[in-house]
Structure formats: C-alpha cells, structure tokens
C-alpha cells in the first residue's frame, strides 16, 4: 500500500494504518516522498533481526567455512585457522543452527547432539559401591 503526502497528511496515513503518527513521520524521514508500508515493514524486520549489529557474514566466508566443514574440520579448527575473520567458534555453530550456512548438522563431529556434561551431584551410588559402603558401616571394626 502506498500513500503520498500530497494526498494525505501524516495523521491521516497513521489513522488508516492504525499506528502512531510519529511512526509514520520517522519512516517518511527515512524515505522521503512516498510511503510504502511493505517496504517499511521489511526494513523494520531487517533492523529487528540484526538489532543494530553489523555482521561479518559474507558469501565468500560462508563458502570457505562450508568447504572446511565438509572436509570434517571442526568449527574450533576453522575459527583458529580464520583468526580475525571469524570472532569465535561459537559464531560458526550459531550460523549452522540458524541455517545461515548451507550444511547440515550431520557434518559436525557430534552429529548435532547437544554437549551435556555427566551430572553426578545428587545421585545415589548404585551397585557394588553401595554394597561395600553398607558392609563397612555394619562391620564390628567400624565401631
């Protein structure tokens, strides 16, 4: 939908779009002349997705990373070899999980499985160890 300032005022456009007049005013300052709601929505969506941060993601960098992943390099090895071009290996993992790189998670060494440490706190000792503890507690030499 397109509205021009010659035909409508900022308040009229805002009431038709059901938004605040200051929103229309700011968007008209960004693109003087005619107001296109679709273009403004696409621009707002892009700004919201990057949250004002500049990205270092380029097509050539993506191709380099994808090639090395297919050669079974780990993201840690890639980040070390591309020192200065990629901030850290976590960025490469994020690009893989967010589908910015055209590789499947199956190329990773852990095949897309999340890394979880073995939790040992709060667990009961089960099996032989528990039997040995009980024997020690109730033996006569213990008292």
GROMACS .gro file of C-alpha atoms in nm:
model
  143
    1UNK     CA    1   0.000   0.000   0.000
    2UNK     CA    2   0.133   0.340  -0.090
    3UNK     CA    3   0.035   0.683   0.042
    4UNK     CA    4   0.173   1.015  -0.076
    5UNK     CA    5   0.198   1.330   0.131
    6UNK     CA    6   0.023   1.530  -0.141
    7UNK     CA    7  -0.295   1.324  -0.098
    8UNK     CA    8  -0.289   1.256   0.279
    9UNK     CA    9  -0.147   1.411   0.592
   10UNK     CA   10   0.081   1.219   0.828
   11UNK     CA   11  -0.207   1.186   1.079
   12UNK     CA   12  -0.445   1.060   0.810
   13UNK     CA   13  -0.192   0.795   0.695
   14UNK     CA   14  -0.135   0.694   1.059
   15UNK     CA   15  -0.508   0.657   1.125
   16UNK     CA   16  -0.551   0.450   0.806
   17UNK     CA   17  -0.258   0.226   0.907
   18UNK     CA   18  -0.366   0.219   1.275
   19UNK     CA   19  -0.024   0.326   1.403
   20UNK     CA   20   0.103   0.632   1.590
   21UNK     CA   21   0.168   0.943   1.376
   22UNK     CA   22   0.529   0.965   1.497
   23UNK     CA   23   0.594   0.620   1.347
   24UNK     CA   24   0.482   0.742   1.004
   25UNK     CA   25   0.678   1.064   1.047
   26UNK     CA   26   1.002   0.876   1.125
   27UNK     CA   27   0.954   0.639   0.833
   28UNK     CA   28   0.886   0.928   0.595
   29UNK     CA   29   1.212   1.091   0.707
   30UNK     CA   30   1.396   0.771   0.617
   31UNK     CA   31   1.243   0.757   0.269
   32UNK     CA   32   1.118   1.099   0.156
   33UNK     CA   33   0.835   1.127  -0.093
   34UNK     CA   34   0.602   0.833  -0.099
   35UNK     CA   35   0.535   0.595   0.192
   36UNK     CA   36   0.527   0.221   0.117
   37UNK     CA   37   0.402   0.012   0.407
   38UNK     CA   38   0.550  -0.314   0.274
   39UNK     CA   39   0.894  -0.160   0.226
   40UNK     CA   40   0.883  -0.002   0.572
   41UNK     CA   41   0.778  -0.335   0.730
   42UNK     CA   42   1.059  -0.521   0.552
   43UNK     CA   43   1.313  -0.262   0.664
   44UNK     CA   44   1.187  -0.276   1.024
   45UNK     CA   45   1.205  -0.656   1.018
   46UNK     CA   46   1.565  -0.645   0.893
   47UNK     CA   47   1.666  -0.395   1.161
   48UNK     CA   48   1.495  -0.604   1.427
   49UNK     CA   49   1.672  -0.922   1.319
   50UNK     CA   50   2.022  -0.771   1.337
   51UNK     CA   51   1.939  -0.545   1.634
   52UNK     CA   52   2.172  -0.278   1.501
   53UNK     CA   53   2.477  -0.504   1.487
   54UNK     CA   54   2.686  -0.531   1.176
   55UNK     CA   55   2.751  -0.886   1.063
   56UNK     CA   56   3.076  -1.024   0.928
   57UNK     CA   57   2.889  -1.295   0.738
   58UNK     CA   58   2.975  -1.284   0.367
   59UNK     CA   59   2.923  -1.526   0.081
   60UNK     CA   60   3.296  -1.595   0.043
   61UNK     CA   61   3.339  -1.658   0.417
   62UNK     CA   62   3.036  -1.891   0.415
   63UNK     CA   63   3.181  -2.087   0.122
   64UNK     CA   64   3.516  -2.123   0.299
   65UNK     CA   65   3.353  -2.246   0.619
   66UNK     CA   66   3.121  -2.486   0.434
   67UNK     CA   67   3.413  -2.636   0.239
   68UNK     CA   68   3.611  -2.697   0.555
   69UNK     CA   69   3.311  -2.843   0.737
   70UNK     CA   70   3.263  -3.089   0.451
   71UNK     CA   71   3.630  -3.189   0.492
   72UNK     CA   72   3.538  -3.283   0.855
   73UNK     CA   73   3.703  -2.981   1.015
   74UNK     CA   74   3.550  -2.881   1.346
   75UNK     CA   75   3.422  -2.525   1.397
   76UNK     CA   76   3.701  -2.481   1.655
   77UNK     CA   77   3.965  -2.565   1.394
   78UNK     CA   78   3.802  -2.336   1.138
   79UNK     CA   79   3.784  -2.044   1.381
   80UNK     CA   80   4.152  -2.093   1.470
   81UNK     CA   81   4.257  -2.101   1.104
   82UNK     CA   82   4.047  -1.794   1.016
   83UNK     CA   83   4.166  -1.590   1.312
   84UNK     CA   84   4.047  -1.233   1.270
   85UNK     CA   85   3.780  -1.314   1.010
   86UNK     CA   86   3.551  -1.507   1.247
   87UNK     CA   87   3.515  -1.393   1.610
   88UNK     CA   88   3.493  -1.741   1.761
   89UNK     CA   89   3.384  -2.100   1.700
   90UNK     CA   90   3.051  -2.034   1.875
   91UNK     CA   91   2.960  -1.798   1.589
   92UNK     CA   92   3.010  -2.081   1.339
   93UNK     CA   93   2.787  -2.309   1.549
   94UNK     CA   94   2.521  -2.036   1.559
   95UNK     CA   95   2.538  -1.994   1.181
   96UNK     CA   96   2.494  -2.370   1.136
   97UNK     CA   97   2.199  -2.393   1.377
   98UNK     CA   98   2.033  -2.080   1.231
   99UNK     CA   99   2.068  -2.225   0.877
  100UNK     CA  100   2.285  -1.939   0.751
  101UNK     CA  101   2.534  -2.197   0.625
  102UNK     CA  102   2.405  -2.450   0.374
  103UNK     CA  103   2.537  -2.753   0.560
  104UNK     CA  104   2.352  -3.000   0.774
  105UNK     CA  105   2.427  -3.050   1.143
  106UNK     CA  106   2.532  -3.403   1.048
  107UNK     CA  107   2.870  -3.270   0.925
  108UNK     CA  108   2.960  -3.187   1.285
  109UNK     CA  109   3.155  -3.444   1.478
  110UNK     CA  110   2.884  -3.485   1.740
  111UNK     CA  111   2.621  -3.503   1.462
  112UNK     CA  112   2.400  -3.228   1.604
  113UNK     CA  113   2.380  -3.376   1.953
  114UNK     CA  114   2.399  -3.113   2.225
  115UNK     CA  115   2.700  -3.144   2.452
  116UNK     CA  116   2.594  -3.221   2.807
  117UNK     CA  117   2.821  -3.300   3.094
  118UNK     CA  118   2.752  -3.602   3.308
  119UNK     CA  119   2.576  -3.479   3.620
  120UNK     CA  120   2.697  -3.657   3.932
  121UNK     CA  121   2.562  -3.441   4.214
  122UNK     CA  122   2.256  -3.567   4.397
  123UNK     CA  123   2.272  -3.921   4.262
  124UNK     CA  124   2.274  -4.230   4.478
  125UNK     CA  125   2.553  -4.479   4.446
  126UNK     CA  126   2.400  -4.782   4.280
  127UNK     CA  127   2.550  -5.128   4.254
  128UNK     CA  128   2.867  -5.270   4.404
  129UNK     CA  129   2.990  -4.947   4.561
  130UNK     CA  130   2.675  -4.915   4.767
  131UNK     CA  131   2.707  -5.273   4.892
  132UNK     CA  132   3.066  -5.209   5.005
  133UNK     CA  133   2.959  -4.896   5.194
  134UNK     CA  134   2.687  -5.085   5.377
  135UNK     CA  135   2.926  -5.367   5.471
  136UNK     CA  136   3.174  -5.117   5.617
  137UNK     CA  137   2.907  -4.941   5.819
  138UNK     CA  138   2.780  -5.253   5.987
  139UNK     CA  139   3.108  -5.432   6.048
  140UNK     CA  140   3.245  -5.461   6.402
  141UNK     CA  141   3.573  -5.293   6.311
  142UNK     CA  142   3.386  -4.976   6.215
  143UNK     CA  143   3.266  -4.905   6.572
   0.00000   0.00000   0.00000
